[in-house]
mmCIF file of C-alpha atoms in Angstrom:
data_model
loop_
_atom_site.group_PDB
_atom_site.id
_atom_site.type_symbol
_atom_site.label_atom_id
_atom_site.label_comp_id
_atom_site.label_asym_id
_atom_site.label_seq_id
_atom_site.Cartn_x
_atom_site.Cartn_y
_atom_site.Cartn_z
ATOM 1 C CA MET N 554 -20.239 -2.536 47.376
ATOM 2 C CA ARG N 555 -16.240 -2.739 46.453
ATOM 3 C CA SER N 556 -14.337 -4.579 43.480
ATOM 4 C CA GLU N 557 -11.770 -4.385 41.501
ATOM 5 C CA LEU N 558 -13.112 -3.631 39.204
ATOM 6 C CA PHE N 559 -15.119 -0.744 40.108
ATOM 7 C CA SER N 560 -11.838 1.257 39.478
ATOM 8 C CA ALA N 561 -11.309 3.869 36.887
ATOM 9 C CA GLU N 562 -9.924 1.819 34.302
ATOM 10 C CA ASN N 563 -13.308 -0.229 32.990
ATOM 11 C CA LEU N 564 -15.780 2.781 33.828
ATOM 12 C CA GLU N 565 -17.250 4.212 30.462
ATOM 13 C CA LYS N 566 -14.675 5.944 29.388
ATOM 14 C CA GLU N 567 -16.319 10.326 28.429
ATOM 15 C CA SER N 568 -15.581 13.164 26.017
ATOM 16 C CA ALA N 569 -17.236 16.352 24.873
ATOM 17 C CA GLN N 570 -16.509 15.667 21.240
ATOM 18 C CA ALA N 571 -18.486 12.814 19.099
ATOM 19 C CA GLY N 572 -17.064 9.953 16.931
ATOM 20 C CA MET N 573 -15.094 7.360 17.570
ATOM 21 C CA ARG N 574 -12.399 6.303 20.538
ATOM 22 C CA LEU N 575 -11.021 3.222 22.321
ATOM 23 C CA GLN N 576 -12.157 1.810 25.474
ATOM 24 C CA ASN N 577 -10.336 0.125 25.975
ATOM 25 C CA SER N 578 -7.626 -2.057 23.684
ATOM 26 C CA LYS N 579 -10.070 -3.948 23.469
ATOM 27 C CA MET N 580 -13.310 -2.315 22.642
ATOM 28 C CA LEU N 581 -14.551 0.960 20.448
ATOM 29 C CA LYS N 582 -16.639 3.360 21.380
ATOM 30 C CA ILE N 583 -18.078 5.708 19.445
ATOM 31 C CA GLU N 584 -19.946 8.579 21.133
ATOM 32 C CA LEU N 585 -23.216 8.512 18.548
ATOM 33 C CA ASN N 586 -24.638 11.591 17.430
ATOM 34 C CA GLY N 587 -25.546 10.649 13.667
ATOM 35 C CA GLU N 588 -24.686 8.295 11.659
ATOM 36 C CA ALA N 589 -21.817 5.358 11.832
ATOM 37 C CA MET N 590 -20.994 2.175 9.434
ATOM 38 C CA ALA N 591 -19.393 -0.344 12.327
ATOM 39 C CA ARG N 592 -19.849 -4.311 11.486
ATOM 40 C CA VAL N 593 -22.550 -6.611 11.492
ATOM 41 C CA GLY N 594 -22.414 -8.232 14.897
ATOM 42 C CA SER N 595 -20.110 -6.367 16.254
ATOM 43 C CA MET N 596 -22.303 -3.799 19.213
ATOM 44 C CA VAL N 597 -21.389 -5.107 22.621
ATOM 45 C CA ALA N 598 -23.673 -3.037 24.365
ATOM 46 C CA TYR N 599 -25.724 0.913 23.634
ATOM 47 C CA GLN N 600 -27.087 3.392 25.026
ATOM 48 C CA GLY N 601 -29.730 5.886 23.684
ATOM 49 C CA ASN N 602 -31.039 6.029 21.069
ATOM 50 C CA VAL N 603 -29.273 4.301 17.997
ATOM 51 C CA GLN N 604 -31.051 1.744 15.530
ATOM 52 C CA PHE N 605 -28.849 -0.350 13.199
ATOM 53 C CA GLN N 606 -29.662 -1.253 10.096
ATOM 54 C CA ALA N 607 -28.380 -4.358 7.667
ATOM 55 C CA LEU N 608 -26.036 -2.840 4.624
ATOM 56 C CA GLY N 609 -24.980 -6.279 3.517
ATOM 57 C CA SER N 610 -21.938 -5.524 2.244
ATOM 58 C CA GLY N 611 -22.504 -0.926 1.139
ATOM 59 C CA GLY N 612 -23.995 -1.288 -1.467
ATOM 60 C CA LEU N 613 -25.640 -2.385 -4.536
ATOM 61 C CA GLY N 614 -22.691 -2.339 -6.266
ATOM 62 C CA LYS N 615 -20.528 -3.722 -3.468
ATOM 63 C CA PHE N 616 -22.352 -6.239 -2.817
ATOM 64 C CA LEU N 617 -22.065 -8.357 -6.317
ATOM 65 C CA LYS N 618 -18.218 -6.968 -6.512
ATOM 66 C CA GLN N 619 -18.042 -8.945 -3.218
ATOM 67 C CA LYS N 620 -20.502 -12.391 -5.084
ATOM 68 C CA LEU N 621 -17.581 -11.582 -7.432
ATOM 69 C CA THR N 622 -14.989 -11.521 -4.976
ATOM 70 C CA GLY N 623 -15.554 -13.336 -2.136
ATOM 71 C CA GLU N 624 -14.455 -10.246 -0.166
ATOM 72 C CA GLY N 625 -16.113 -7.246 1.701
ATOM 73 C CA VAL N 626 -17.019 -6.143 4.969
ATOM 74 C CA PRO N 627 -21.004 -7.168 6.270
ATOM 75 C CA LEU N 628 -22.135 -3.352 6.834
ATOM 76 C CA MET N 629 -24.416 -2.550 8.858
ATOM 77 C CA LYS N 630 -24.996 1.200 8.881
ATOM 78 C CA VAL N 631 -25.878 2.895 12.869
ATOM 79 C CA THR N 632 -28.104 6.195 13.257
ATOM 80 C CA GLY N 633 -29.289 7.730 15.749
ATOM 81 C CA GLN N 634 -27.007 10.111 20.095
ATOM 82 C CA GLY N 635 -26.031 8.158 21.949
ATOM 83 C CA ASP N 636 -23.360 5.253 22.808
ATOM 84 C CA VAL N 637 -22.044 2.887 20.843
ATOM 85 C CA PHE N 638 -19.588 -0.331 21.876
ATOM 86 C CA LEU N 639 -18.625 -2.502 19.932
ATOM 87 C CA ALA N 640 -16.116 -5.122 19.845
ATOM 88 C CA GLU N 641 -14.633 -8.438 18.081
ATOM 89 C CA LEU N 642 -13.540 -11.449 19.370
ATOM 90 C CA ALA N 643 -11.624 -9.704 22.482
ATOM 91 C CA LYS N 644 -9.744 -8.915 19.605
ATOM 92 C CA ASP N 645 -6.837 -5.140 19.689
ATOM 93 C CA VAL N 646 -8.714 -2.002 18.240
ATOM 94 C CA HIS N 647 -7.209 0.884 17.233
ATOM 95 C CA ILE N 648 -7.880 4.269 15.272
ATOM 96 C CA ILE N 649 -6.511 5.732 12.123
ATOM 97 C CA ASP N 650 -7.751 9.198 11.295
ATOM 98 C CA LEU N 651 -7.572 9.383 7.168
ATOM 99 C CA GLU N 652 -7.203 12.904 6.012
ATOM 100 C CA PRO N 653 -7.228 14.029 2.508
ATOM 101 C CA GLY N 654 -5.345 12.335 -0.432
ATOM 102 C CA ASP N 655 -4.758 9.031 2.349
ATOM 103 C CA ALA N 656 -5.980 5.778 1.039
ATOM 104 C CA LEU N 657 -5.664 2.597 2.852
ATOM 105 C CA SER N 658 -5.342 -0.906 1.982
ATOM 106 C CA ILE N 659 -7.106 -3.543 4.457
ATOM 107 C CA ASN N 660 -7.662 -6.872 5.130
ATOM 108 C CA GLY N 661 -11.833 -6.495 5.397
ATOM 109 C CA SER N 662 -11.668 -8.889 8.750
ATOM 110 C CA SER N 663 -9.862 -6.453 9.800
ATOM 111 C CA VAL N 664 -12.138 -3.865 9.574
ATOM 112 C CA LEU N 665 -14.533 -2.867 12.506
ATOM 113 C CA ALA N 666 -15.820 0.224 11.708
ATOM 114 C CA PHE N 667 -15.432 3.056 10.116
ATOM 115 C CA ASP N 668 -16.389 7.272 9.533
ATOM 116 C CA SER N 669 -19.736 7.046 7.130
ATOM 117 C CA THR N 670 -17.761 10.046 5.663
ATOM 118 C CA LEU N 671 -15.371 7.999 4.508
ATOM 119 C CA GLN N 672 -15.233 5.605 1.278
ATOM 120 C CA TYR N 673 -14.281 2.265 0.631
ATOM 121 C CA ASP N 674 -14.333 0.041 -2.402
ATOM 122 C CA ILE N 675 -13.188 -4.040 -2.569
ATOM 123 C CA ARG N 676 -9.982 -3.517 -5.592
ATOM 124 C CA MET N 677 -7.716 -6.340 -6.970
ATOM 125 C CA VAL N 678 -3.824 -6.660 -4.498
ATOM 126 C CA GLY N 679 -1.804 -6.431 -7.588
ATOM 127 C CA GLY N 680 -0.137 -9.490 -8.000
ATOM 128 C CA ALA N 681 -0.266 -10.500 -4.949
ATOM 129 C CA GLY N 682 -1.915 -13.769 -4.230
ATOM 130 C CA MET N 683 -1.103 -16.356 -6.793
ATOM 131 C CA ALA N 684 0.198 -18.670 -6.081
ATOM 132 C CA SER N 685 -1.683 -19.005 -2.718
ATOM 133 C CA SER N 686 -4.614 -19.144 -0.784
ATOM 134 C CA SER N 687 -4.621 -15.694 0.828
ATOM 135 C CA GLY N 688 -7.815 -14.278 -1.884
ATOM 136 C CA LEU N 689 -7.009 -11.326 -4.645
ATOM 137 C CA PHE N 690 -8.623 -9.164 -3.105
ATOM 138 C CA ASN N 691 -8.395 -6.445 -0.904
ATOM 139 C CA CYS N 692 -10.814 -3.110 0.904
ATOM 140 C CA VAL N 693 -9.158 -0.171 0.360
ATOM 141 C CA PHE N 694 -10.636 2.924 2.748
ATOM 142 C CA SER N 695 -9.847 7.495 1.436
ATOM 143 C CA GLY N 696 -11.198 10.162 2.598
ATOM 144 C CA HIS N 697 -11.315 11.682 5.493
ATOM 145 C CA GLY N 698 -12.158 10.650 8.745
ATOM 146 C CA ARG N 699 -11.335 7.885 11.514
ATOM 147 C CA ILE N 700 -11.410 3.596 10.301
ATOM 148 C CA ALA N 701 -10.982 1.122 13.656
ATOM 149 C CA ILE N 702 -9.108 -1.498 12.714
ATOM 150 C CA THR N 703 -8.628 -4.833 14.440
ATOM 151 C CA THR N 704 -5.771 -7.200 14.869
ATOM 152 C CA LYS N 705 -4.785 -10.188 17.057
ATOM 153 C CA GLY N 706 -2.633 -9.121 19.440
ATOM 154 C CA THR N 707 0.068 -6.597 19.284
ATOM 155 C CA PRO N 708 0.765 -5.550 15.429
ATOM 156 C CA VAL N 709 4.292 -3.686 14.429
ATOM 157 C CA VAL N 710 4.122 -1.290 11.163
ATOM 158 C CA LEU N 711 6.868 -2.336 9.649
ATOM 159 C CA ASN N 712 8.071 1.781 7.187
ATOM 160 C CA VAL N 713 8.021 0.369 3.193
ATOM 161 C CA ASP N 714 11.895 1.915 2.464
ATOM 162 C CA ALA N 715 13.499 -1.106 1.280
ATOM 163 C CA PRO N 716 11.143 -3.939 -0.385
ATOM 164 C CA THR N 717 9.613 -5.601 2.979
ATOM 165 C CA TYR N 718 8.316 -9.253 2.551
ATOM 166 C CA VAL N 719 4.849 -10.416 4.247
ATOM 167 C CA ASP N 720 2.978 -13.937 5.424
ATOM 168 C CA PRO N 721 0.129 -12.500 3.536
ATOM 169 C CA GLN N 722 -1.897 -14.156 6.416
ATOM 170 C CA ALA N 723 -0.487 -12.124 8.696
ATOM 171 C CA ALA N 724 -0.991 -8.563 6.423
ATOM 172 C CA VAL N 725 -3.331 -6.711 8.240
ATOM 173 C CA CYS N 726 -3.272 -3.093 6.181
ATOM 174 C CA TRP N 727 -0.629 -0.688 4.034
ATOM 175 C CA SER N 728 -0.215 2.318 1.710
ATOM 176 C CA ALA N 729 -2.236 1.836 -1.314
ATOM 177 C CA ASN N 730 0.065 3.785 -3.127
ATOM 178 C CA LEU N 731 2.711 0.449 -2.593
ATOM 179 C CA GLN N 732 3.053 -1.871 -5.052
ATOM 180 C CA THR N 733 2.281 -5.565 -4.151
ATOM 181 C CA GLY N 734 2.935 -8.597 -5.236
ATOM 182 C CA TYR N 735 4.817 -12.242 -4.477
ATOM 183 C CA HIS N 736 8.289 -13.719 -3.831
ATOM 184 C CA ARG N 737 8.576 -17.146 -3.528
ATOM 185 C CA ALA N 738 9.714 -17.313 0.545
ATOM 186 C CA GLU N 739 10.965 -21.431 -0.058
ATOM 187 C CA GLN N 740 13.113 -22.753 -1.926
ATOM 188 C CA LEU N 741 12.113 -25.526 -4.344
ATOM 189 C CA GLY N 742 14.445 -28.994 -3.669
ATOM 190 C CA LEU N 743 14.828 -32.709 -3.171
ATOM 191 C CA GLY N 744 13.734 -32.179 0.238
ATOM 192 C CA THR N 745 9.965 -29.678 -0.679
ATOM 193 C CA LEU N 746 9.947 -32.577 -3.040
ATOM 194 C CA LEU N 747 9.647 -35.141 -0.465
ATOM 195 C CA GLY N 748 7.465 -33.147 1.593
ATOM 196 C CA ARG N 749 9.699 -31.087 3.269
ATOM 197 C CA ARG N 750 8.434 -27.739 3.430
ATOM 198 C CA THR N 751 9.318 -24.873 5.918
ATOM 199 C CA GLY N 752 5.218 -23.412 5.996
ATOM 200 C CA GLU N 753 6.286 -20.121 3.924
ATOM 201 C CA SER N 754 5.870 -20.658 0.082
ATOM 202 C CA PHE N 755 4.811 -17.398 -0.466
ATOM 203 C CA THR N 756 5.018 -14.081 0.966
ATOM 204 C CA MET N 757 2.996 -10.600 -0.105
ATOM 205 C CA SER N 758 6.394 -8.372 -1.410
ATOM 206 C CA PHE N 759 5.754 -4.738 -0.329
ATOM 207 C CA ALA N 760 7.462 -1.428 -2.572
ATOM 208 C CA GLY N 761 8.068 2.201 -2.766
ATOM 209 C CA GLN N 762 7.174 4.766 0.128
ATOM 210 C CA GLY N 763 4.374 3.235 2.820
ATOM 211 C CA PHE N 764 4.130 1.051 6.402
ATOM 212 C CA VAL N 765 2.638 -2.226 6.573
ATOM 213 C CA VAL N 766 0.616 -3.418 9.541
ATOM 214 C CA VAL N 767 1.066 -6.580 10.000
ATOM 215 C CA GLN N 768 -0.195 -8.653 13.394
ATOM 216 C CA PRO N 769 0.944 -11.315 15.481
ATOM 217 C CA SER N 770 -0.909 -14.242 13.862
ATOM 218 C CA GLU N 771 -2.173 -15.617 10.786
ATOM 219 C CA GLU N 772 -5.313 -15.574 9.269
ATOM 220 C CA PRO N 773 -6.893 -19.837 8.335
ATOM 221 C CA PRO N 774 -6.577 -19.520 4.847
ATOM 222 C CA VAL N 775 -8.824 -20.160 3.059
ATOM 223 C CA LEU N 776 -10.761 -23.633 1.057
ATOM 224 C CA GLY N 777 -11.626 -22.462 -1.597
ATOM 225 C CA SER N 778 -12.895 -20.658 -4.621
ATOM 226 C CA GLY N 779 -15.566 -19.230 -1.905
ATOM 227 C CA GLN N 780 -15.090 -20.665 1.504
ATOM 228 C CA GLN N 781 -12.390 -20.362 3.986
ATOM 229 C CA GLN N 782 -12.957 -21.514 8.179
ATOM 230 C CA GLN N 783 -14.474 -18.699 10.172
ATOM 231 C CA GLU N 784 -12.636 -16.197 10.323
ATOM 232 C CA GLY N 785 -11.332 -16.313 6.678
ATOM 233 C CA GLY N 786 -7.851 -15.661 4.785
ATOM 234 C CA LEU N 787 -6.119 -12.436 4.737
ATOM 235 C CA LEU N 788 -8.746 -11.438 1.950
ATOM 236 C CA GLY N 789 -11.443 -13.617 3.250
ATOM 237 C CA GLY N 790 -15.098 -13.800 1.790
ATOM 238 C CA LEU N 791 -17.167 -12.100 5.109
ATOM 239 C CA LEU N 792 -20.759 -12.252 3.092
ATOM 240 C CA SER N 793 -22.088 -15.987 3.620
#
């Protein structure tokens, strides 16, 4: 049988070392020998002796906090030995290596999978979202290990060495040590009172030393307290 479908670029990527790596730009492969954490519903295929266990938002404490904040990542624990392939709506997949002392604040809707050696918590985003449809909370990861995130399209990584402003629904993740706030991007005036709006009322502000990852697409806004569209807002509640 012959087809370009069977070209080398589409064949399964093999490695002698366990762990997560990119199968391609849209798919993550975990060569599993133990356990890893993954987003519920993200498995598209697996081979070998693998078990999946739903964990809610990552433990009772985080589950209760999620119920109060509307944030969190619906997780499943993946255990065993084999190859597991993960994807999320054909979004681009990126792998970030965290080392001791690193901390990453990330939009919960962008988390695809992470090593079980990492710790994460749901924390308030300082000063952000007070006058927008975005949430007030984000997932903060720390420790030593890998995390796979998704973006809608190819992102830009902004080096925060000057005051930086980002649309809240386009911000994917940022250095957790950055100071965040919100900034009125649209000037109030007669045109605003007459209904002429730019669609950019508020932006998130970042200060300090670090980076911000921005995707070329905006997440749909939150519809109301505890409710949102299917994809969720910046910090959209991800557990039903």
